[in-house]
Coordinates of C-alpha atoms and ligand atoms in Angstrom, one line a residue:
M214 CA 45.0 109.1 142.2
T215 CA 45.1 107.0 139.1
V216 CA 44.4 108.9 135.9
T217 CA 42.0 107.1 133.6
A218 CA 43.8 104.5 131.5
A219 CA 42.6 103.7 128.0
R220 CA 41.6 100.1 127.6
S221 CA 42.6 99.4 124.0
T222 CA 46.0 99.9 122.4
V223 CA 47.0 103.1 120.6
S224 CA 46.6 102.9 116.8
P225 CA 49.7 104.9 115.8
A226 CA 48.3 106.1 112.4
R227 CA 45.3 107.9 113.9
E228 CA 46.7 108.4 117.3
S229 CA 43.4 107.5 118.9
V230 CA 42.3 105.2 121.6
T231 CA 39.0 103.6 122.6
M232 CA 37.4 104.9 125.7
T233 CA 33.9 105.2 127.1
V234 CA 32.1 108.6 126.6
G235 CA 32.0 109.2 130.4
E236 CA 35.6 108.3 130.9
F237 CA 36.7 110.6 128.1
L238 CA 34.7 113.5 129.5
L239 CA 36.3 113.0 132.9
R240 CA 39.7 112.6 131.4
R241 CA 39.3 115.9 129.4
I242 CA 38.2 117.8 132.5
R243 CA 41.2 116.6 134.4
E244 CA 43.5 117.5 131.5
A245 CA 42.0 121.0 131.7
G246 CA 43.5 121.4 135.1
V247 CA 40.4 120.5 137.2
S248 CA 40.9 117.9 140.0
H249 CA 37.5 118.1 141.8
A250 CA 33.8 118.1 140.9
F251 CA 31.0 119.5 143.0
G252 CA 27.4 118.4 142.9
V253 CA 24.6 116.1 144.0
P254 CA 23.9 112.6 142.7
G255 CA 20.8 111.6 140.8
D256 CA 19.8 108.5 138.9
Y257 CA 20.7 110.2 135.6
N258 CA 24.2 111.0 136.6
L259 CA 25.1 108.1 138.9
E260 CA 26.7 106.1 136.1
L261 CA 29.1 109.0 135.5
L262 CA 29.8 109.3 139.2
Q263 CA 30.6 105.6 139.3
Q264 CA 33.1 106.2 136.5
L265 CA 34.5 109.1 138.4
E266 CA 34.9 106.9 141.5
D267 CA 36.3 103.8 139.6
T268 CA 38.9 105.8 137.7
G269 CA 39.8 108.3 140.4
T270 CA 40.1 111.0 137.7
L271 CA 38.4 113.7 139.8
E272 CA 37.7 113.9 143.5
W273 CA 34.0 114.2 144.2
I274 CA 32.8 116.9 146.6
G275 CA 29.2 116.2 147.3
T276 CA 27.2 119.2 148.5
C277 CA 23.9 119.6 150.3
N278 CA 22.1 121.0 147.3
E279 CA 22.9 122.0 143.7
L280 CA 22.7 125.8 144.3
N281 CA 25.5 125.5 146.9
A282 CA 27.4 123.3 144.4
S283 CA 27.1 125.9 141.7
Y284 CA 28.5 128.5 144.2
A285 CA 31.3 126.1 145.2
A286 CA 32.2 125.5 141.6
D287 CA 32.3 129.3 141.0
G288 CA 34.6 129.8 144.0
Y289 CA 36.8 127.0 142.9
A290 CA 37.1 128.3 139.4
R291 CA 38.0 131.8 140.6
L292 CA 41.1 130.4 142.2
N293 CA 41.8 127.4 139.9
G294 CA 40.9 128.9 136.5
L295 CA 38.2 126.3 135.7
A296 CA 35.7 124.1 137.6
A297 CA 33.3 121.2 137.2
L298 CA 29.7 120.9 138.4
I299 CA 27.7 117.7 138.1
V300 CA 23.9 117.8 138.5
T301 CA 20.9 115.7 137.5
N302 CA 18.2 116.4 134.9
A303 CA 16.1 119.5 135.5
V304 CA 15.6 119.3 139.3
G305 CA 19.4 119.5 139.8
A306 CA 20.1 121.7 136.8
L307 CA 17.4 124.3 137.7
S308 CA 18.5 124.4 141.3
A309 CA 22.0 125.3 140.1
I310 CA 21.0 127.7 137.4
N311 CA 21.1 130.8 139.7
G312 CA 24.7 130.1 140.5
V313 CA 25.6 129.3 136.9
A314 CA 24.0 132.6 135.7
G315 CA 26.1 134.3 138.4
S316 CA 29.2 132.7 136.9
Y317 CA 28.2 134.2 133.6
A318 CA 27.6 137.7 135.0
E319 CA 30.9 137.5 136.9
H320 CA 32.9 135.9 134.0
V321 CA 33.8 132.7 135.8
P322 CA 34.4 129.5 133.8
V323 CA 32.4 126.6 135.1
I324 CA 31.6 123.4 133.2
C325 CA 28.1 122.3 134.2
I326 CA 27.5 118.7 133.4
C327 CA 23.9 117.5 133.6
G328 CA 23.2 113.8 133.6
S329 CA 20.1 113.8 131.6
I330 CA 17.3 111.4 130.5
P331 CA 18.5 108.6 128.3
L332 CA 18.7 109.2 124.5
R333 CA 16.4 106.2 124.2
S334 CA 13.7 108.1 126.1
M335 CA 14.2 111.2 123.9
E336 CA 14.0 109.2 120.6
R337 CA 10.8 107.5 121.8
G338 CA 9.2 110.6 123.4
L339 CA 8.8 108.9 126.7
G340 CA 7.5 110.9 129.6
M341 CA 10.2 110.5 132.2
H342 CA 10.6 111.6 135.9
H343 CA 12.4 114.9 136.3
T344 CA 10.7 116.2 133.2
M345 CA 7.2 117.8 132.5
S346 CA 6.1 114.2 131.6
D347 CA 4.9 115.3 128.2
G348 CA 7.6 113.7 126.1
T349 CA 9.7 116.9 125.7
W350 CA 13.3 117.2 126.7
D351 CA 14.6 120.4 125.3
R352 CA 13.4 122.9 127.9
F353 CA 16.3 122.8 130.3
L354 CA 18.9 123.0 127.6
S355 CA 17.1 126.0 126.3
A356 CA 17.0 127.5 129.8
Y357 CA 20.8 127.1 130.1
A358 CA 21.3 128.6 126.7
Q359 CA 20.3 131.9 128.3
V360 CA 23.1 131.7 131.0
T361 CA 26.0 129.9 129.4
A362 CA 28.4 130.6 126.5
A363 CA 27.9 127.2 124.8
Q364 CA 25.7 124.2 125.2
A365 CA 25.7 120.6 123.9
R366 CA 23.8 117.4 124.3
L367 CA 26.3 114.6 123.9
T368 CA 25.7 111.7 121.6
P369 CA 28.3 108.9 120.9
Y370 CA 28.9 110.7 117.5
N371 CA 29.5 114.2 118.7
A372 CA 31.1 113.5 122.1
V373 CA 34.7 114.0 121.0
T374 CA 34.2 117.3 119.2
E375 CA 31.6 118.7 121.6
I376 CA 33.5 117.9 124.9
D377 CA 36.6 119.7 123.6
R378 CA 34.6 122.6 122.1
L379 CA 32.8 123.2 125.4
I380 CA 35.8 122.9 127.7
T381 CA 37.9 125.2 125.4
T382 CA 35.1 127.7 125.1
A383 CA 34.7 128.0 128.9
W384 CA 38.4 128.4 129.4
R385 CA 39.0 130.9 126.6
E386 CA 35.9 133.0 127.2
K387 CA 36.0 132.8 131.0
L388 CA 32.3 131.9 130.9
P389 CA 30.2 128.9 132.0
V390 CA 29.1 126.1 129.6
Y391 CA 26.4 123.5 129.8
L392 CA 26.7 119.9 128.7
E393 CA 24.1 117.2 128.8
L394 CA 25.2 113.6 129.1
P395 CA 22.3 111.3 128.4
S396 CA 22.5 108.5 131.0
D397 CA 22.5 105.6 128.5
I398 CA 25.7 106.7 126.6
A399 CA 28.3 107.1 129.4
Y400 CA 29.4 103.5 129.1
L401 CA 29.5 103.3 125.3
D402 CA 32.9 103.0 123.7
I403 CA 34.1 105.7 121.2
E404 CA 37.4 106.5 119.5
V405 CA 39.0 109.5 121.1
P406 CA 42.3 111.3 120.6
A407 CA 45.2 109.9 122.5
A408 CA 46.8 113.3 122.9
P409 CA 45.9 115.3 126.0
L410 CA 43.8 118.5 125.7
V411 CA 46.0 121.6 125.6
L412 CA 44.4 124.8 126.8
E413 CA 46.3 127.8 125.5
E414 CA 45.4 131.2 124.2
P415 CA 45.3 131.4 120.4
P416 CA 48.3 133.4 119.3
S417 CA 47.4 136.9 118.2
D418 CA 47.3 137.9 114.5
P419 CA 50.9 139.3 114.1
E420 CA 50.0 142.4 112.1
R421 CA 47.0 143.3 114.3
L422 CA 49.1 142.8 117.4
R423 CA 51.9 145.0 116.0
S424 CA 49.5 147.8 115.0
C425 CA 47.6 147.6 118.2
T426 CA 50.6 147.8 120.5
A427 CA 52.1 150.6 118.4
A428 CA 48.9 152.6 118.6
I429 CA 48.6 152.2 122.4
A430 CA 52.4 152.8 123.0
S431 CA 52.3 156.0 121.0
R432 CA 49.3 157.4 122.9
L433 CA 50.9 156.4 126.2
S434 CA 54.3 157.8 125.4
A435 CA 52.8 161.2 124.4
A436 CA 50.5 161.4 127.5
K437 CA 51.1 163.8 130.4
S438 CA 48.6 162.1 132.7
P439 CA 48.1 158.5 131.7
A440 CA 46.2 156.1 133.9
I441 CA 45.0 152.4 133.9
L442 CA 41.6 151.3 135.0
V443 CA 41.3 147.6 135.9
D444 CA 38.2 145.4 136.0
S445 CA 37.8 141.7 136.9
D446 CA 38.7 140.4 133.5
A447 CA 42.3 141.5 134.2
G448 CA 42.4 138.8 136.8
R449 CA 40.4 136.2 134.9
F450 CA 42.7 136.5 131.9
G451 CA 45.9 136.4 134.1
A452 CA 47.0 139.9 133.1
A453 CA 47.6 141.5 136.5
G454 CA 51.4 140.9 136.3
E455 CA 51.6 142.4 132.8
I456 CA 49.6 145.4 133.9
M457 CA 52.0 146.1 136.8
R458 CA 55.0 145.7 134.6
L459 CA 53.6 148.2 132.2
A460 CA 52.7 150.6 135.0
E461 CA 56.1 150.2 136.5
K462 CA 57.9 151.0 133.3
A463 CA 55.7 153.9 132.1
Q464 CA 55.0 155.0 135.7
V465 CA 51.3 154.9 135.2
P466 CA 48.8 155.0 138.2
V467 CA 46.5 152.0 138.3
A468 CA 43.0 152.1 139.8
V469 CA 40.6 149.2 140.2
V470 CA 36.8 149.0 140.2
A471 CA 34.8 147.2 143.0
T472 CA 34.5 144.1 140.9
A473 CA 38.3 143.8 140.7
M474 CA 39.2 144.1 144.4
A475 CA 42.7 142.7 145.1
V476 CA 43.5 142.0 141.4
I477 CA 46.2 144.6 141.8
D478 CA 48.3 144.4 144.9
E479 CA 47.5 147.4 147.0
T480 CA 51.2 147.7 148.1
F481 CA 52.2 148.2 144.5
P482 CA 53.8 151.7 144.3
H483 CA 51.6 152.7 141.4
Y484 CA 48.3 151.5 142.9
L485 CA 46.0 154.5 143.1
G486 CA 42.9 153.1 144.8
L487 CA 39.3 152.3 144.0
Y488 CA 37.4 154.1 141.2
N489 CA 33.7 154.4 141.6
G490 CA 32.5 157.7 139.9
K491 CA 31.4 160.3 142.4
A492 CA 32.1 157.9 145.3
S493 CA 35.8 157.7 144.5
Q494 CA 38.4 159.5 146.6
P495 CA 38.8 162.9 144.7
H496 CA 42.3 162.3 143.5
V497 CA 41.4 158.9 142.1
R498 CA 38.4 160.3 140.3
E499 CA 40.5 163.1 138.8
A500 CA 43.3 160.8 137.7
I501 CA 40.8 158.5 135.8
E502 CA 38.3 161.0 134.5
T503 CA 40.7 163.7 133.3
S504 CA 43.5 161.4 132.1
D505 CA 44.8 162.2 128.6
C506 CA 45.4 158.5 128.0
L507 CA 43.2 156.2 130.0
L508 CA 43.7 152.4 129.3
S509 CA 40.8 150.4 130.6
I510 CA 41.2 146.7 131.0
G511 CA 37.9 144.7 130.7
Y512 CA 35.9 147.6 132.2
R513 CA 32.2 146.9 132.4
P514 CA 30.3 150.0 133.4
N515 CA 27.3 149.3 135.8
D516 CA 25.8 150.9 138.9
L517 CA 28.6 149.4 141.0
T518 CA 31.6 150.5 138.9
T519 CA 30.4 154.0 138.0
G520 CA 29.2 155.3 141.4
D521 CA 25.6 154.8 140.3
F522 CA 26.3 156.2 136.9
T523 CA 28.0 159.4 138.2
G524 CA 31.3 158.7 136.5
S525 CA 32.3 159.5 133.0
L526 CA 35.5 158.2 131.4
P527 CA 37.4 160.2 128.8
A528 CA 35.8 159.8 125.3
D529 CA 39.1 158.5 123.9
T530 CA 39.6 155.8 126.5
I531 CA 41.5 152.8 125.1
R532 CA 39.3 149.8 125.9
A533 CA 41.2 146.5 126.1
R534 CA 39.3 143.2 126.6
G535 CA 40.3 139.6 126.7
H536 CA 40.6 139.2 122.9
S537 CA 40.0 142.6 121.3
V538 CA 40.9 146.3 121.8
D539 CA 39.4 149.7 120.8
V540 CA 41.9 152.5 120.3
G541 CA 40.1 155.6 119.0
A542 CA 38.3 154.7 115.8
D543 CA 40.1 151.5 115.4
N544 CA 39.0 148.1 116.6
Y545 CA 41.6 145.3 116.8
Q546 CA 40.4 141.7 116.7
A547 CA 42.5 138.6 117.2
V548 CA 44.7 140.1 119.8
T549 CA 45.1 138.5 123.3
L550 CA 45.3 140.8 126.3
T551 CA 48.5 139.5 127.8
E552 CA 50.3 139.8 124.4
V553 CA 49.0 143.3 123.9
L554 CA 50.2 144.4 127.3
R555 CA 53.6 142.7 126.9
G556 CA 54.0 144.4 123.5
V557 CA 53.1 147.8 124.8
T558 CA 55.5 147.4 127.8
E559 CA 58.3 146.6 125.4
A560 CA 57.5 149.6 123.1
V561 CA 57.2 152.4 125.7
P562 CA 60.2 154.2 127.0
Q563 CA 61.2 153.8 130.6
V564 CA 59.8 156.8 132.5
T565 CA 61.5 158.1 135.6
N566 CA 59.9 161.4 136.4
R567 CA 56.4 160.6 137.3
S568 CA 55.1 159.2 140.6
T569 CA 51.8 158.0 141.9
P570 CA 50.4 159.4 145.2
R571 CA 50.8 156.9 147.9
F572 CA 47.7 154.8 148.3
A573 CA 45.8 155.4 151.6
P574 CA 42.6 153.6 152.3
P575 CA 39.7 156.0 152.6
A576 CA 39.1 157.2 156.1
A577 CA 35.7 155.6 156.3
A578 CA 37.2 152.1 155.9
V579 CA 39.1 152.5 159.2
G580 CA 37.1 152.8 162.4
A581 CA 38.0 153.5 166.0
R582 CA 38.6 150.3 168.1
G583 CA 36.9 151.9 171.1
D584 CA 36.7 150.7 174.7
G585 CA 37.1 146.9 175.1
S586 CA 34.0 146.5 177.2
A587 CA 31.8 148.6 175.0
K588 CA 29.1 147.0 172.8
L589 CA 30.6 145.9 169.5
T590 CA 30.0 148.3 166.7
Q591 CA 30.6 147.9 163.0
A592 CA 33.5 150.5 163.2
A593 CA 35.3 148.5 165.9
Y594 CA 34.6 145.2 164.2
W595 CA 36.2 146.2 160.9
Q596 CA 39.2 147.8 162.7
A597 CA 39.9 144.6 164.6
I598 CA 39.5 142.5 161.5
Q599 CA 41.8 144.9 159.6
D600 CA 44.5 144.0 162.1
Y601 CA 43.8 140.3 161.7
I602 CA 44.3 140.1 157.9
R603 CA 47.6 138.8 156.8
A604 CA 49.4 138.3 153.5
G605 CA 48.0 135.4 151.3
D606 CA 44.5 135.3 152.9
V607 CA 41.5 134.5 150.8
L608 CA 38.6 136.7 151.7
V609 CA 35.1 135.6 150.7
A610 CA 32.4 138.3 151.2
D611 CA 28.7 138.1 150.9
G612 CA 26.2 140.9 150.4
G613 CA 24.8 143.0 153.2
T614 CA 27.0 145.0 155.6
S615 CA 29.6 142.1 155.5
Y616 CA 30.5 143.5 152.1
A617 CA 32.2 146.3 154.0
S618 CA 35.1 143.8 154.1
A619 CA 35.8 145.2 150.6
G620 CA 37.0 148.4 152.3
L621 CA 39.8 146.5 154.2
H622 CA 43.3 147.4 153.3
L623 CA 44.8 144.1 152.0
P624 CA 48.4 143.0 152.3
P625 CA 50.1 141.3 149.4
D626 CA 48.9 138.1 147.8
C627 CA 45.4 138.3 149.1
T628 CA 42.4 137.2 147.0
F629 CA 39.0 138.8 147.4
V630 CA 36.1 136.7 146.3
S631 CA 32.6 138.2 146.0
Q632 CA 29.7 138.0 143.6
L633 CA 29.1 141.8 143.4
I634 CA 27.3 142.1 140.1
W635 CA 25.1 139.0 140.4
G636 CA 24.6 139.6 144.1
S637 CA 22.8 136.4 145.1
I638 CA 23.0 136.3 148.9
G639 CA 24.2 133.1 150.4
Y640 CA 26.8 132.8 147.6
S641 CA 29.7 133.2 149.9
V642 CA 29.1 130.0 152.0
G643 CA 29.0 127.7 149.0
S644 CA 31.8 129.7 147.3
L645 CA 34.0 129.2 150.5
L646 CA 33.7 125.4 150.1
G647 CA 35.1 125.9 146.5
T648 CA 37.9 128.3 147.5
L649 CA 39.0 126.0 150.3
T650 CA 39.0 123.0 147.9
A651 CA 41.1 124.9 145.3
A652 CA 43.6 126.3 147.8
P653 CA 43.6 124.3 151.0
D654 CA 46.9 125.6 152.2
R655 CA 45.8 129.2 152.3
R656 CA 43.8 130.9 155.2
H657 CA 40.2 131.6 154.2
L658 CA 38.1 134.2 155.9
L659 CA 34.3 134.3 155.3
F660 CA 32.3 137.5 155.9
V661 CA 28.6 136.9 156.0
G662 CA 25.4 138.3 157.6
D663 CA 22.7 136.3 159.4
G664 CA 20.2 136.8 156.6
S665 CA 22.6 135.7 153.8
F666 CA 23.9 132.8 155.9
Q667 CA 20.4 131.4 156.3
L668 CA 20.2 130.7 152.6
T669 CA 23.1 128.3 152.3
A670 CA 24.2 127.5 155.9
Q671 CA 24.1 123.8 155.6
E672 CA 27.3 123.9 153.4
V673 CA 29.2 124.5 156.6
S674 CA 28.7 120.7 157.1
T675 CA 30.6 119.9 153.9
I676 CA 33.4 122.3 155.0
L677 CA 33.6 120.5 158.3
R678 CA 33.4 117.1 156.6
H679 CA 36.5 117.8 154.7
D680 CA 38.4 119.2 157.8
Y681 CA 38.8 122.6 156.3
K682 CA 39.8 125.3 158.7
P683 CA 38.3 128.7 157.6
V684 CA 37.4 131.5 159.9
I685 CA 33.7 132.4 159.6
F686 CA 32.8 135.9 160.6
L687 CA 29.0 136.1 161.0
I688 CA 27.2 139.4 161.8
N689 CA 24.1 138.7 163.8
N690 CA 22.0 141.9 163.6
G691 CA 18.6 140.3 163.5
G692 CA 17.8 140.8 159.8
Y693 CA 18.5 142.3 156.5
L694 CA 20.2 145.5 157.6
I695 CA 21.3 146.6 154.1
E696 CA 17.7 146.3 152.9
R697 CA 16.7 148.6 155.8
C698 CA 18.8 151.3 154.0
Y699 CA 16.7 150.9 150.9
L700 CA 13.3 150.5 152.5
G701 CA 11.6 149.1 155.6
K702 CA 13.8 150.4 158.3
T703 CA 11.7 148.8 161.0
S704 CA 9.4 146.6 158.8
R705 CA 8.9 143.0 159.8
F706 CA 9.9 141.8 156.3
N707 CA 13.5 142.8 157.1
D708 CA 13.6 140.7 160.2
V709 CA 15.0 137.1 160.3
A710 CA 14.6 134.3 162.8
N711 CA 17.3 134.3 165.4
W712 CA 19.5 131.1 165.2
A713 CA 22.1 129.9 167.6
Y714 CA 24.6 130.3 164.8
A715 CA 27.7 129.5 166.7
D716 CA 26.2 126.1 167.8
L717 CA 25.9 125.0 164.2
P718 CA 29.4 123.4 163.8
K719 CA 28.4 121.0 166.6
V720 CA 25.1 120.3 164.8
F721 CA 26.7 119.8 161.5
R722 CA 29.5 117.6 162.8
P723 CA 29.0 116.2 166.3
D724 CA 32.7 115.3 166.8
T725 CA 33.9 118.7 165.5
T726 CA 36.9 120.4 167.1
A727 CA 35.7 123.8 165.7
R728 CA 36.0 126.7 168.1
S729 CA 32.9 128.8 168.3
F730 CA 32.5 132.3 169.9
V731 CA 29.6 134.5 170.5
V732 CA 31.0 138.0 170.6
K733 CA 29.3 141.1 172.1
T734 CA 32.2 143.4 172.9
V735 CA 35.5 144.4 171.4
A736 CA 37.3 142.5 174.1
D737 CA 35.2 139.3 173.2
L738 CA 36.2 139.8 169.6
E739 CA 39.9 140.2 170.4
K740 CA 39.8 137.0 172.4
A741 CA 38.2 135.1 169.6
L742 CA 40.8 136.5 167.1
R743 CA 43.6 135.0 169.3
A744 CA 42.4 131.5 168.6
P745 CA 44.9 129.4 166.6
N746 CA 43.9 128.6 163.0
D747 CA 44.3 124.8 163.5
T748 CA 40.5 124.1 163.2
L749 CA 37.4 125.9 161.9
I750 CA 36.7 129.1 163.9
F751 CA 33.2 130.4 164.0
I752 CA 32.7 134.0 165.3
E753 CA 29.2 135.1 165.7
S754 CA 29.2 138.9 166.4
I755 CA 26.0 140.3 167.9
M756 CA 25.4 143.9 166.7
D757 CA 22.7 146.5 166.7
P758 CA 20.1 146.0 164.0
F759 CA 20.7 149.6 162.8
D760 CA 24.5 149.8 163.0
A761 CA 25.7 150.0 159.4
P762 CA 28.8 151.6 157.8
T763 CA 27.9 155.0 156.4
A764 CA 29.0 154.0 152.9
V765 CA 26.5 151.1 153.0
I766 CA 23.7 153.4 154.2
E767 CA 24.4 156.0 151.6
S768 CA 24.5 153.4 148.8
G769 CA 21.2 151.9 150.0
N770 CA 19.6 155.4 150.1
N771 CA 20.9 156.1 146.5
G772 CA 19.7 152.7 145.4
A773 CA 16.2 153.4 146.7
D774 CA 16.1 156.6 144.5
I775 CA 17.2 154.6 141.4
D776 CA 15.0 151.6 142.1
Y777 CA 11.7 153.3 143.1
G778 CA 11.9 156.6 141.3
P779 CA 10.6 160.0 142.3
R780 CA 7.1 158.7 143.3
G781 CA 8.5 155.8 145.4
P782 CA 7.8 155.2 149.1
Q783 CA 11.4 156.1 150.1
H784 CA 10.4 159.7 150.6
R785 CA 8.1 158.9 153.5
D786 CA 9.3 159.7 157.0
N787 CA 11.4 157.0 158.7
L788 CA 11.0 154.4 156.1
L789 CA 14.7 154.2 155.4
L790 CA 17.7 153.9 157.7
R791 CA 19.5 157.2 157.0
P792 CA 23.1 158.3 158.0
A793 CA 23.5 159.7 161.5
T794 CA 23.5 163.5 161.3
Ligands
LIG67 C1 19.1 135.4 146.5 C2 18.8 136.8 147.0 N1 17.6 137.1 147.6 C3 17.4 138.3 148.1 C4 18.4 139.3 147.9 C5 18.1 140.7 148.4 N2 19.1 141.0 149.5 C6 20.2 141.7 149.3 S1 21.1 142.0 150.6 C7 19.9 141.2 151.6 C8 20.0 141.2 153.1 C9 21.3 140.7 153.6 O1 21.2 140.6 155.0 P1 22.4 140.1 155.9 O2 23.1 139.0 155.3 O3 21.8 139.7 157.3 O4 23.3 141.3 156.0 P2 23.3 142.6 156.9 O5 23.1 143.8 155.9 O6 22.1 142.5 157.8 O7 24.6 142.7 157.5 C10 18.9 140.8 150.8 C11 17.6 140.1 151.4 C12 19.5 139.0 147.2 N3 20.5 139.8 146.9 N4 19.7 137.7 146.8
LIG68 MG1 21.8 140.8 159.0

């Protein structure tokens, strides 16, 4: 791959070079550590894609639609730290906006580049295709202002400052940004800095850092029952290693919330388990809620991280975030998370007389394998998959009962990718394309239901096109089972059309070597799991439409009470799937 070369000579005094706007944008993205871009071409971005192809700065991963591209960029960013998405004006941008909003909710840094109508058309108020044809052009940038941390429309005069501002904002804040590149400026020459873009955390304010680490260290050292509660930002800000070093030295148990699955290695001796309010294992709940010094890292309370608001953290919880910390009445700004944790670890004494109870996955997460010839049940399914998981796997989980994969006990170095807060079904299939592209040497496992798969299924074709070799676990239970636990146990709106799912690899790539299995019994599943991982493996498991893990049923039933209130229809007989009694 040739990295973009500037065409003119360096002028030493100003250390700048002449480059086109488009080539500079691509160069900066590459310098920010991104090697691929996902998206769909359109006439307003073709000129940028031509630059991308001519220079080889980034590798283009064309997708079937922009929604899938936005999910792919999100998955890529979770593993790579940053991603690029290229769409066309309005029609592409609005198809992608659901995924980009999801990246915002989940704190994932994606640079969304929209090839937009020419500046010439804006200045003259021309009604253009892919607009409302009324001479306006601001609507889509305004829409993106709701779902991104920063936005810009490039001109030849602001391109240098705006490109760096947006890329740096995405990386520092771990949030998506939106950048419009009008199609008539990509080939214009501008003066740009010769030096590469360097992405690094701003150093903390020394006094604030000293005071903050001293305040935390003194609370921790005096505590009898300290604990750490970890949310997803710990992973996004690269703080997992520092958290474990602190926990090791001060012998502090560490719990995670559902949005931070696998951020802390479950085999770490101070790993306590999953905290989720009332739904936690009792010892986890007690360790967190009665701690005399709870340090929370990026914790965002919501229905999924509080056991439907049944949890309550100690009032004096220390709340650390990416760039600020609350300790008691004091708020510390200009302190970066990893520096704070490092400082606290240095300041606390080594503790030797405290231990964390050995982590054991909750019993519900492990089912009985059962008789090989018996019809496949959810319990047997997850038990067989539990035995299949190995160190270093990337697990990508969709909504529905496939989210029960979050209950699997993970060996070291696994990554768990899901869009739990935003919860847009179909996310996992697009995201899988992104995780595979970011880490092609790891084994990737997709857990998806028939209903979710139908939203984004065609992206399996892109996965096959690039010869990726994931294992796709699809549960075919004839519909939206998790929704049956909220409402409409037998209602037709929760049924989906039955597809020949396992035949799709052949449809999407006629010369495929993919191995497909339709599994109905435990023995069938075990046979499928023995297939070597030298090609894509597609395992369609046929299950009963009402067979759901108890935890999923209970959370659906609770959700119905919150969603529909005391006068809601969920109280009528047989309208919800209830736990077996
Ligand atoms: C884009 C979007 N549309 C609708 C929903 C509502 N929804 C959440 S889960 C779900 C059903 C998932 O069904 P499936 O993937 O078949 O999983 P199952 O529970 O049947 O295993 C639906 C429709 C959503 N979360 N996102
Ligand atoms: Mg289903």
